[in-house]
Amino acid sequence: MAALTREESAALIAEVLEVYPEKAKKDRAKHLMVNDTTLESSKKCITSNRKSLPGVMTMRGCAYAGSKGVVWGPIKDIISISHGPIGCGQYARAGRRNYYVGTTGADAFCEMNFTSDFQERDIVFGGDKKLAKLIEEIEILFPLNKGISVQSECPIGLIGDDIEAVSKKAAAQIGKPVVPVRCEGFRGVSQSLGHHIANDSVRDWILSNRDGQAFETTPYDVAILGDYNIGGDAWASRILLEEMGLRVVAQWSGDGTLAEMENTPNVKLNLLHCYRSMNYISRHMEEKYGIPWMEYNFFGPTKIKESLRKIASFFDDKIKAGAEAVIEKYTPMMDEVIAKYKPRLEGKKVMLYVGGLRPRHVVGAYEDLGMEVVGTGYEFAHNDDYDRTIKEMGDATLIYDDVTGYEFEEFVKACKPDLIGSGIKEKYVFHKMGIPFRQLHSWDYSGPYHGCDGFAIFAKDMDLTLNNPCWNMMKAPWDKAAVAAEQKAA
Amino acid sequence: MANIMIRQNAAGGLVFYLPKRDLEAAIESIEFDTAEKWGGVLMLENGGSYYVDPIAKPARLPISVRARRLGAAED
């Protein structure tokens, strides 16, 4: 049962929109909807992937964040240069906790900040020479890098530097791939275009590097796409896939390497976790190499079982039996987790507002714990994401696209969820409102949440947050005493 | 003119994909669908329509082709 009825939800949206000026109201109304599970397409109800309104508080990032922070950053043996002023790079160095195996500074570089540190004179005279020198220095200082990518920040596009020419020259000089990525922050309306640009640059500069070279394949080769190994997510997923008999050739891009990416065209199936950020390259591989791809979801036992069976359906009986064996092996463990935490979490309401896949992917995991998601929304999804979301969510629940700070607060006040899952920018606002909050972008410094091992951690974290005694202490003792006295008097 | 990709979905129907705008929509009808002539006007489920120069039926989908917009669902 939904927290609000359809009419109440619609009234709430209308009420929240009331404060906006006429034009803004008209625009924002298109981004908010009450879910109707009978719909096939979200197109008529919700508009997405549009420019945020000036003057509202949006939680979106930029194209550079999508390319450097999400797609390129986690590749451990490629050095991603943040080409431009220093700040962008400083705030994008594995802040999502993309775990990897390797020695940072020797053969892995995710957590380091390589930047050309643009100053005024670089803007005036151009930064190409500096970039060439930077690549030279990197080669001397970090000889074990397998390649370099140049992630453009806004000024590069504005002053028109030719990073392609510099990269080409440098690549010939050092004999490694040097990939220019035109992911200036001003491109597009959100980080989503950055994902696309990053995918396209991987396609153009990396993917076909080993075409024609011998590679020992098995009939069970797969690649994990769109798993950024946040808190070890990809490892938790990989365990399940390997146990069912598949060989994971590549991880894109959490704990991934250049060699893995170059070998991906040899796999039999691409497994896509984050559809939003890696569907582009999957589509390309489907066309060029004939590799089918499928979306899967490793949050919560119900979805894991569904996904394992769906993955197995692409392979022969050996893998199908393997999938069943994996399910059988982990079911008791999952049941134990549910038995322990469901009584503590049952009936609680959750509101979500995350990036590109979690607003729909984690719904199943919450439902497994007996919780109900009463509202969900994406920062940068497109309409095909909402098409998928409609089916996952309950009827008459709220769906909001690129929600503004004000709208989100008002929705929370009206829906009174027991838990909110969103990003760091929202976290402390809701903490101050006295509502339990989990940061769902990088699992609030916990994780992994994928896979069977992840679900146990997920359940524990939700319990620790929700049933934390601190939420009863939101009122100062003297205020409490006053309330108690009043009640006594009455 | 825009580059589009036509692929087959799990159910066997054709799906239209416009990478530039991340537009994905099922194709409701295709004007020519024979072995030697394939393409023509594509009617999309979202109300848009595109024209693809007819070619011999591709041996394998997906395929990227150039398409001209006839009428779009939005704007």
Coordinates of C-alpha atoms in Angstrom, one line a residue:
Chain A
M1 CA 0.0 0.0 0.0
A2 CA 1.4 3.4 -0.9
A3 CA 1.8 6.0 1.7
L4 CA -0.3 8.5 -0.2
T5 CA -3.2 7.9 -2.5
R6 CA -3.0 9.0 -6.1
E7 CA -5.1 12.1 -5.4
E8 CA -3.0 13.0 -2.4
S9 CA 0.2 12.6 -4.4
A10 CA -1.1 14.8 -7.2
A11 CA -2.2 17.4 -4.7
L12 CA 1.2 17.4 -3.1
I13 CA 2.9 18.0 -6.4
A14 CA 0.5 20.8 -7.2
E15 CA 1.1 22.3 -3.7
V16 CA 4.8 22.2 -4.0
L17 CA 4.8 23.8 -7.4
E18 CA 2.7 26.7 -6.1
V19 CA 5.7 28.7 -5.0
Y20 CA 7.4 28.9 -8.4
P21 CA 6.9 31.7 -10.8
E22 CA 4.5 30.8 -13.7
K23 CA 7.2 29.8 -16.2
A24 CA 9.2 27.8 -13.7
K25 CA 6.1 26.1 -12.5
K26 CA 5.2 25.0 -16.0
D27 CA 8.6 23.6 -16.6
R28 CA 9.0 21.8 -13.2
A29 CA 5.5 20.3 -13.5
K30 CA 6.8 18.2 -16.4
H31 CA 9.5 16.6 -14.2
L32 CA 7.2 15.4 -11.5
M33 CA 4.7 12.5 -11.7
V34 CA 2.6 10.2 -9.7
N35 CA 3.5 6.6 -10.7
D36 CA 1.0 4.6 -12.7
T37 CA 2.2 1.0 -13.1
T38 CA -0.1 0.4 -16.1
L39 CA 1.9 2.8 -18.3
E40 CA 4.2 1.3 -20.9
S41 CA 6.1 4.5 -21.6
S42 CA 7.0 7.4 -19.3
K43 CA 7.1 9.8 -22.2
K44 CA 3.7 11.4 -21.6
C45 CA 4.1 11.8 -17.9
I46 CA 7.7 12.8 -17.3
T47 CA 10.3 14.9 -19.0
S48 CA 13.9 14.1 -18.3
N49 CA 17.4 15.0 -19.4
R50 CA 16.6 18.7 -19.8
K51 CA 18.5 21.7 -18.6
S52 CA 18.0 22.5 -14.9
L53 CA 16.2 25.7 -14.1
P54 CA 18.3 28.7 -13.2
G55 CA 17.9 29.6 -9.6
V56 CA 16.9 26.2 -8.2
M57 CA 19.2 23.9 -6.2
T58 CA 20.0 21.0 -8.4
M59 CA 22.2 18.0 -7.4
R60 CA 23.6 17.3 -10.8
G61 CA 27.2 17.1 -11.9
C62 CA 28.9 18.0 -15.1
A63 CA 30.2 16.2 -18.2
Y64 CA 33.7 16.1 -16.7
A65 CA 32.3 14.4 -13.6
G66 CA 30.7 11.8 -15.8
S67 CA 33.8 11.1 -17.8
K68 CA 36.6 11.5 -15.3
G69 CA 34.8 10.7 -12.1
V70 CA 32.7 7.8 -13.3
V71 CA 33.9 6.1 -16.4
W72 CA 37.7 6.8 -16.8
G73 CA 38.7 7.4 -13.2
P74 CA 38.4 3.9 -11.9
I75 CA 40.5 2.3 -14.6
K76 CA 43.5 1.6 -12.4
D77 CA 46.5 1.5 -14.8
I78 CA 45.5 4.4 -16.9
I79 CA 46.5 7.9 -15.8
S80 CA 43.7 10.3 -16.3
I81 CA 45.0 13.9 -16.5
S82 CA 42.6 16.5 -15.4
H83 CA 43.5 19.1 -18.0
G84 CA 42.7 22.5 -16.7
P85 CA 42.5 24.3 -13.4
I86 CA 43.3 22.3 -10.3
G87 CA 40.0 22.0 -8.5
C88 CA 38.1 19.6 -10.8
G89 CA 40.8 17.0 -10.5
Q90 CA 41.2 17.4 -6.8
Y91 CA 37.5 16.7 -6.2
A92 CA 37.4 13.8 -8.6
R93 CA 40.1 11.5 -7.4
A94 CA 38.3 8.3 -6.6
G95 CA 35.9 10.1 -4.3
R96 CA 33.4 7.4 -5.0
R97 CA 35.8 4.9 -3.4
N98 CA 36.4 2.9 -6.4
Y99 CA 38.4 0.1 -4.8
Y100 CA 41.3 -1.5 -6.7
V101 CA 44.1 -3.9 -6.2
G102 CA 47.5 -2.4 -6.9
T103 CA 50.1 -0.1 -5.5
T104 CA 49.0 3.5 -5.8
G105 CA 51.7 5.5 -7.5
A106 CA 53.5 2.5 -8.9
D107 CA 51.0 0.5 -11.0
A108 CA 47.7 2.0 -10.0
F109 CA 46.7 5.6 -10.2
C110 CA 43.0 6.1 -9.3
E111 CA 43.5 8.0 -6.1
M112 CA 46.1 10.4 -7.4
N113 CA 45.4 13.7 -8.9
F114 CA 47.2 14.5 -12.2
T115 CA 46.5 17.9 -13.4
S116 CA 47.9 20.6 -15.6
D117 CA 47.0 23.2 -13.0
F118 CA 46.0 26.0 -15.4
Q119 CA 47.0 29.5 -14.5
E120 CA 46.1 32.8 -16.2
R121 CA 49.0 32.5 -18.7
D122 CA 47.8 29.1 -19.8
I123 CA 44.4 30.6 -20.6
V124 CA 46.1 33.4 -22.5
F125 CA 48.8 31.5 -24.4
G126 CA 47.2 28.0 -24.5
G127 CA 48.0 24.9 -22.6
D128 CA 49.2 22.5 -25.3
K129 CA 52.9 22.8 -24.5
K130 CA 52.2 22.3 -20.9
L131 CA 50.1 19.2 -21.7
A132 CA 52.9 17.7 -23.8
K133 CA 55.4 18.4 -21.0
L134 CA 53.1 16.9 -18.4
I135 CA 52.8 13.6 -20.4
E136 CA 56.5 13.5 -20.7
E137 CA 56.9 13.9 -17.0
I138 CA 54.3 11.3 -16.3
E139 CA 56.3 8.8 -18.4
I140 CA 59.4 9.5 -16.4
L141 CA 57.9 9.4 -13.0
F142 CA 55.3 6.7 -13.5
P143 CA 56.7 4.3 -16.1
L144 CA 54.3 1.5 -15.2
N145 CA 51.3 3.3 -16.5
K146 CA 49.6 1.5 -19.4
G147 CA 48.1 4.6 -21.0
I148 CA 47.0 8.2 -20.5
S149 CA 43.7 9.9 -20.9
V150 CA 43.4 13.7 -21.1
Q151 CA 40.1 14.8 -19.4
S152 CA 39.3 18.3 -20.6
E153 CA 37.9 20.8 -18.1
C154 CA 35.9 23.8 -19.2
P155 CA 38.7 26.2 -20.2
I156 CA 40.1 23.7 -22.7
G157 CA 37.0 23.9 -24.9
L158 CA 36.6 27.6 -24.3
I159 CA 40.1 28.6 -25.4
G160 CA 40.2 25.9 -28.2
D161 CA 43.3 23.9 -27.3
D162 CA 44.1 21.1 -29.7
I163 CA 44.5 18.3 -27.2
E164 CA 43.9 15.7 -30.0
A165 CA 47.1 16.8 -31.8
V166 CA 49.1 16.8 -28.6
S167 CA 47.7 13.3 -27.7
K168 CA 48.5 11.9 -31.1
K169 CA 52.1 13.1 -31.0
A170 CA 52.6 12.0 -27.4
A171 CA 51.1 8.5 -28.2
A172 CA 53.6 8.0 -31.0
Q173 CA 56.4 9.2 -28.7
I174 CA 55.7 7.0 -25.7
G175 CA 54.2 4.1 -27.6
K176 CA 51.1 3.9 -25.4
P177 CA 47.5 5.0 -26.0
V178 CA 46.9 8.7 -25.2
V179 CA 43.3 9.4 -25.3
P180 CA 41.9 12.9 -25.7
V181 CA 38.5 13.2 -24.0
R182 CA 36.4 16.2 -24.9
C183 CA 34.4 16.2 -21.7
E184 CA 34.3 19.9 -20.9
G185 CA 32.0 20.5 -18.0
F186 CA 29.7 22.8 -19.9
R187 CA 28.7 20.1 -22.4
G188 CA 25.2 18.7 -21.9
V189 CA 22.8 19.2 -19.1
S190 CA 24.3 16.8 -16.5
Q191 CA 27.0 14.1 -16.1
S192 CA 25.1 11.9 -18.5
L193 CA 26.6 13.4 -21.6
G194 CA 30.0 12.9 -19.9
H195 CA 29.3 9.1 -19.8
H196 CA 28.4 9.2 -23.4
I197 CA 31.6 11.1 -24.4
A198 CA 33.7 8.8 -22.3
N199 CA 32.1 5.7 -23.9
D200 CA 32.7 7.2 -27.4
S201 CA 36.3 7.9 -26.6
V202 CA 36.8 4.4 -25.3
R203 CA 35.2 3.2 -28.5
D204 CA 37.5 5.3 -30.7
W205 CA 40.8 4.9 -29.0
I206 CA 40.8 1.7 -26.9
L207 CA 38.3 -0.9 -27.9
S208 CA 39.8 -2.1 -31.2
N209 CA 43.4 -1.9 -30.2
R210 CA 43.8 -5.6 -30.1
D211 CA 41.6 -6.6 -33.0
G212 CA 43.1 -9.5 -34.8
Q213 CA 45.4 -10.5 -32.0
A214 CA 45.2 -14.0 -30.6
F215 CA 43.2 -14.4 -27.4
E216 CA 42.4 -17.6 -25.7
T217 CA 38.7 -17.7 -25.3
T218 CA 36.3 -20.0 -23.5
P219 CA 32.6 -20.4 -24.3
Y220 CA 31.8 -18.8 -21.0
D221 CA 33.5 -15.4 -21.3
V222 CA 31.7 -12.4 -20.0
A223 CA 32.5 -8.8 -19.1
I224 CA 31.0 -6.8 -16.3
L225 CA 30.1 -3.4 -17.6
G226 CA 29.0 -0.4 -15.6
D227 CA 30.2 -1.6 -12.2
Y228 CA 32.6 0.9 -10.6
N229 CA 33.6 -1.3 -7.7
I230 CA 32.3 1.2 -5.1
G231 CA 33.3 -0.3 -1.8
G232 CA 34.1 -3.5 -3.6
D233 CA 30.8 -4.0 -5.5
A234 CA 32.3 -5.5 -8.6
W235 CA 34.2 -8.1 -6.5
A236 CA 31.0 -9.2 -4.8
S237 CA 29.3 -9.5 -8.2
R238 CA 32.2 -11.3 -9.7
I239 CA 32.1 -14.0 -7.0
L240 CA 28.6 -15.0 -8.0
L241 CA 29.4 -15.0 -11.7
E242 CA 32.6 -17.1 -11.4
E243 CA 30.8 -19.5 -9.1
M244 CA 28.2 -20.2 -11.7
G245 CA 31.0 -21.2 -14.1
L246 CA 31.5 -18.0 -16.1
R247 CA 34.9 -16.4 -16.8
V248 CA 34.9 -12.7 -16.1
V249 CA 37.3 -11.3 -18.7
A250 CA 36.9 -7.6 -17.9
Q251 CA 35.6 -5.2 -15.3
W252 CA 34.5 -1.8 -16.7
S253 CA 35.7 0.1 -15.1
G254 CA 36.0 -0.5 -11.3
D255 CA 39.3 -2.3 -10.6
G256 CA 39.6 -2.6 -14.4
T257 CA 42.7 -2.4 -16.6
L258 CA 43.5 -1.2 -20.1
A259 CA 44.2 -4.8 -21.1
E260 CA 40.8 -6.0 -19.9
M261 CA 39.1 -3.3 -21.9
E262 CA 41.0 -4.1 -25.0
N263 CA 40.2 -7.8 -24.6
T264 CA 36.4 -7.2 -24.1
P265 CA 35.5 -7.6 -27.8
N266 CA 36.3 -11.3 -27.3
V267 CA 33.6 -12.0 -24.7
K268 CA 30.4 -13.9 -25.4
L269 CA 28.1 -11.6 -23.4
N270 CA 28.3 -8.1 -21.9
L271 CA 26.7 -7.8 -18.5
L272 CA 25.5 -4.3 -17.9
H273 CA 24.9 -3.1 -14.4
C274 CA 24.7 0.7 -14.8
Y275 CA 22.7 1.0 -18.0
R276 CA 22.9 4.7 -18.0
S277 CA 26.7 5.1 -18.2
M278 CA 27.7 2.1 -20.3
N279 CA 24.8 1.3 -22.7
Y280 CA 26.6 3.2 -25.4
I281 CA 29.6 1.0 -25.6
S282 CA 27.5 -2.1 -25.3
R283 CA 25.4 -1.1 -28.3
H284 CA 28.6 -0.4 -30.2
M285 CA 30.0 -3.8 -29.3
E286 CA 26.7 -5.4 -30.3
E287 CA 26.9 -3.9 -33.7
K288 CA 30.6 -4.3 -34.4
Y289 CA 31.4 -7.6 -32.7
G290 CA 28.0 -9.2 -32.4
I291 CA 28.2 -9.4 -28.6
P292 CA 24.7 -9.4 -27.0
W293 CA 24.3 -7.4 -23.8
M294 CA 21.8 -7.6 -21.0
E295 CA 21.0 -5.5 -18.0
Y296 CA 21.2 -7.2 -14.6
N297 CA 20.6 -6.2 -11.1
F298 CA 22.5 -7.6 -8.1
F299 CA 20.7 -5.7 -5.3
G300 CA 18.8 -8.0 -3.0
P301 CA 18.1 -11.8 -3.2
T302 CA 15.0 -11.5 -5.4
K303 CA 16.7 -9.6 -8.1
I304 CA 19.9 -11.6 -7.8
K305 CA 18.0 -14.8 -8.4
E306 CA 16.2 -13.3 -11.4
S307 CA 19.4 -11.9 -12.8
L308 CA 21.4 -15.1 -12.4
R309 CA 18.8 -17.1 -14.2
K310 CA 18.5 -14.5 -17.0
I311 CA 22.3 -14.5 -17.4
A312 CA 22.3 -18.3 -17.5
S313 CA 19.7 -18.3 -20.2
F314 CA 22.4 -17.0 -22.6
F315 CA 24.5 -20.1 -22.0
D316 CA 24.3 -23.9 -22.0
D317 CA 23.0 -26.3 -19.4
K318 CA 26.2 -26.3 -17.5
I319 CA 25.9 -22.6 -16.6
K320 CA 22.2 -23.0 -16.0
A321 CA 22.9 -25.7 -13.5
G322 CA 25.7 -23.5 -12.1
A323 CA 23.2 -20.7 -11.6
E324 CA 20.8 -22.9 -9.7
A325 CA 23.7 -24.2 -7.6
V326 CA 24.7 -20.7 -6.7
I327 CA 21.2 -19.7 -5.8
E328 CA 20.8 -22.8 -3.7
K329 CA 24.1 -22.1 -1.9
Y330 CA 23.3 -18.6 -1.0
T331 CA 19.6 -18.8 -0.3
P332 CA 20.1 -20.0 3.3
M333 CA 22.5 -17.1 3.9
M334 CA 20.1 -14.6 2.4
D335 CA 17.2 -16.0 4.4
E336 CA 19.2 -15.6 7.5
V337 CA 19.9 -12.0 6.8
I338 CA 16.2 -11.4 6.1
A339 CA 15.1 -13.2 9.2
K340 CA 17.4 -11.1 11.3
Y341 CA 16.7 -7.7 9.8
K342 CA 13.2 -7.9 8.4
P343 CA 11.5 -7.7 11.8
R344 CA 13.5 -4.5 12.5
L345 CA 12.8 -2.8 9.2
E346 CA 9.4 -4.1 8.1
G347 CA 6.9 -1.5 7.0
K348 CA 9.4 1.4 7.0
K349 CA 9.1 3.8 4.2
V350 CA 12.0 4.9 2.0
M351 CA 12.5 7.8 -0.4
L352 CA 15.3 7.7 -2.9
Y353 CA 17.0 10.2 -5.1
V354 CA 20.2 9.0 -6.7
G355 CA 22.0 9.1 -10.0
G356 CA 21.3 6.8 -12.9
L357 CA 20.5 3.3 -11.9
R358 CA 20.0 3.0 -8.1
P359 CA 16.6 4.7 -7.9
R360 CA 15.2 1.6 -9.6
H361 CA 17.8 -1.1 -8.9
V362 CA 17.7 -0.9 -5.1
V363 CA 13.9 -1.0 -4.9
G364 CA 14.0 -4.8 -4.9
A365 CA 16.5 -5.0 -2.1
Y366 CA 14.4 -2.7 0.1
E367 CA 11.3 -4.8 -0.7
D368 CA 13.2 -7.9 0.3
L369 CA 13.6 -6.4 3.7
G370 CA 9.9 -5.6 3.9
M371 CA 10.4 -1.9 3.3
E372 CA 8.5 0.2 0.9
V373 CA 9.9 2.8 -1.5
V374 CA 7.4 5.7 -1.6
G375 CA 9.3 8.0 -3.9
T376 CA 12.2 7.8 -6.2
G377 CA 14.0 10.0 -8.7
Y378 CA 17.0 10.4 -10.8
E379 CA 19.5 13.2 -11.2
F380 CA 20.4 12.6 -14.8
A381 CA 18.2 9.7 -16.2
H382 CA 16.7 9.7 -19.6
N383 CA 13.2 8.6 -20.5
D384 CA 14.1 5.0 -21.1
D385 CA 15.2 4.8 -17.4
Y386 CA 11.9 6.1 -16.3
D387 CA 10.2 3.5 -18.6
R388 CA 12.0 0.8 -16.5
T389 CA 11.3 2.6 -13.2
I390 CA 7.5 2.7 -13.6
K391 CA 7.4 -1.1 -13.5
E392 CA 9.6 -1.3 -10.4
M393 CA 7.7 1.2 -8.3
G394 CA 4.4 0.9 -6.5
D395 CA 1.3 2.5 -7.8
A396 CA 0.7 6.2 -6.8
T397 CA 4.3 6.7 -5.6
L398 CA 6.1 9.8 -6.4
I399 CA 8.6 10.0 -9.2
Y400 CA 10.7 13.1 -9.6
D401 CA 13.3 14.0 -12.2
D402 CA 16.2 16.4 -11.3
V403 CA 14.4 17.3 -8.2
T404 CA 15.3 20.7 -6.7
G405 CA 16.4 21.0 -3.1
Y406 CA 13.1 22.8 -2.2
E407 CA 10.9 20.2 -3.8
F408 CA 12.7 17.3 -2.2
E409 CA 12.4 18.8 1.3
E410 CA 8.7 19.4 0.8
F411 CA 8.1 15.9 -0.5
V412 CA 9.9 14.5 2.5
K413 CA 7.9 16.7 4.9
A414 CA 4.6 15.4 3.4
C415 CA 5.5 11.7 2.9
K416 CA 7.4 11.4 6.2
P417 CA 9.7 8.6 5.1
D418 CA 11.6 6.6 7.7
L419 CA 14.7 6.6 5.7
I420 CA 16.1 8.6 2.8
G421 CA 18.7 7.4 0.4
S422 CA 20.4 10.1 -1.6
G423 CA 23.7 11.9 -2.0
I424 CA 26.1 13.9 0.2
K425 CA 24.6 17.2 -0.7
E426 CA 21.2 16.2 0.7
K427 CA 22.6 14.2 3.7
Y428 CA 23.0 16.9 6.3
V429 CA 19.8 18.7 5.4
F430 CA 17.8 15.7 6.3
H431 CA 20.0 14.8 9.3
K432 CA 19.0 18.2 10.6
M433 CA 15.4 17.5 9.9
G434 CA 15.8 14.4 12.1
I435 CA 15.4 11.8 9.4
P436 CA 17.6 8.8 9.1
F437 CA 19.7 9.0 5.9
R438 CA 22.0 6.8 3.9
Q439 CA 24.3 8.2 1.3
L440 CA 23.6 5.9 -1.7
H441 CA 26.2 7.2 -4.2
S442 CA 29.2 5.6 -2.4
W443 CA 27.3 3.6 0.2
D444 CA 28.1 6.1 3.0
Y445 CA 31.7 4.8 3.3
S446 CA 30.4 1.2 3.6
G447 CA 29.8 -1.4 1.0
P448 CA 29.8 -3.5 -1.0
Y449 CA 26.1 -3.6 -1.6
H450 CA 26.1 -5.8 -4.7
G451 CA 25.7 -9.5 -4.6
C452 CA 24.9 -11.8 -1.8
D453 CA 27.7 -10.6 0.5
G454 CA 26.7 -7.1 -0.3
F455 CA 23.1 -7.7 0.7
A456 CA 24.1 -8.7 4.2
I457 CA 26.0 -5.4 4.6
F458 CA 23.2 -3.5 3.0
A459 CA 20.6 -4.9 5.5
K460 CA 22.9 -4.2 8.4
D461 CA 23.6 -0.7 7.3
M462 CA 19.9 0.1 6.9
D463 CA 19.2 -1.3 10.3
L464 CA 22.1 0.6 11.9
T465 CA 20.9 3.9 10.4
L466 CA 17.2 3.5 10.9
N467 CA 17.2 2.1 14.4
N468 CA 20.0 4.3 15.7
P469 CA 19.0 5.6 19.1
C470 CA 20.2 9.1 18.1
W471 CA 17.0 9.8 16.2
N472 CA 15.1 9.8 19.5
M473 CA 17.4 12.5 20.8
M474 CA 16.6 15.1 18.2
K475 CA 14.8 17.2 20.8
A476 CA 16.9 19.0 23.5
P477 CA 16.2 17.7 27.0
W478 CA 14.6 20.9 28.2
D479 CA 12.3 20.9 25.2
K480 CA 11.4 17.4 26.0
A481 CA 10.7 18.2 29.6
A482 CA 8.4 21.1 28.6
V483 CA 6.4 18.8 26.3
A484 CA 6.1 16.2 29.0
A485 CA 5.0 18.8 31.5
E486 CA 2.4 20.1 29.1
Q487 CA 1.1 16.6 28.6
K488 CA 0.9 16.1 32.3
A489 CA -1.0 19.3 32.8
A490 CA -3.5 18.3 30.1
Chain B
M1 CA 20.4 13.6 -41.3
A2 CA 21.4 11.7 -38.2
N3 CA 23.2 8.4 -37.5
I4 CA 20.8 6.0 -36.0
M5 CA 21.1 2.4 -34.9
I6 CA 18.4 -0.3 -35.5
R7 CA 18.6 -3.3 -33.3
Q8 CA 16.4 -6.2 -32.5
N9 CA 14.9 -6.5 -29.0
A10 CA 14.3 -9.7 -27.0
A11 CA 10.8 -10.1 -28.4
G12 CA 12.1 -9.9 -32.0
G13 CA 10.8 -6.4 -32.8
L14 CA 12.9 -3.6 -34.2
V15 CA 14.2 -0.9 -31.9
F16 CA 15.3 2.6 -33.1
Y17 CA 18.1 4.3 -31.3
L18 CA 19.4 7.8 -31.9
P19 CA 22.7 8.1 -30.0
K20 CA 23.0 11.8 -30.4
R21 CA 19.8 12.4 -28.3
D22 CA 19.7 9.0 -26.5
L23 CA 16.3 8.4 -28.0
E24 CA 15.2 4.8 -27.9
A25 CA 11.9 3.8 -29.3
A26 CA 10.3 0.7 -30.7
I27 CA 9.7 0.7 -34.5
E28 CA 6.1 0.1 -35.2
S29 CA 6.3 -0.2 -38.9
I30 CA 9.0 -0.3 -41.6
E31 CA 8.1 0.6 -45.1
F32 CA 10.1 -2.0 -47.0
D33 CA 11.0 -5.3 -45.4
T34 CA 12.1 -7.7 -48.0
A35 CA 15.4 -9.4 -48.7
E36 CA 16.5 -7.0 -51.4
K37 CA 14.8 -3.8 -50.2
W38 CA 14.8 -2.8 -46.6
G39 CA 14.2 0.6 -45.1
G40 CA 12.1 3.5 -46.1
V41 CA 9.8 5.2 -43.6
L42 CA 10.1 4.1 -40.0
M43 CA 7.1 4.8 -37.8
L44 CA 8.1 4.9 -34.1
E45 CA 5.9 4.1 -31.2
N46 CA 6.5 7.6 -29.7
G47 CA 4.8 9.2 -32.7
G48 CA 8.0 10.2 -34.5
S49 CA 9.0 9.1 -38.0
Y50 CA 12.3 8.8 -39.9
Y51 CA 13.3 7.9 -43.4
V52 CA 16.2 5.5 -44.2
D53 CA 17.4 5.0 -47.7
P54 CA 16.4 1.4 -48.6
I55 CA 19.2 -1.1 -48.7
A56 CA 19.5 -4.8 -49.0
K57 CA 18.3 -6.4 -45.8
P58 CA 21.3 -6.5 -43.4
A59 CA 22.5 -10.0 -42.5
R60 CA 22.9 -9.1 -38.9
L61 CA 21.4 -6.5 -36.6
P62 CA 22.1 -4.0 -35.1
I63 CA 23.1 -1.8 -37.9
S64 CA 24.0 2.0 -38.0
V65 CA 22.4 3.9 -40.8
R66 CA 21.8 7.5 -41.8
A67 CA 18.3 8.6 -41.3
R68 CA 16.3 11.7 -42.1
R69 CA 13.7 13.0 -39.7
L70 CA 10.2 13.3 -41.1
G71 CA 8.3 14.2 -38.0
A72 CA 9.3 14.0 -34.4
A73 CA 7.2 13.2 -31.5
E74 CA 8.3 16.2 -29.5
D75 CA 9.1 19.8 -30.5

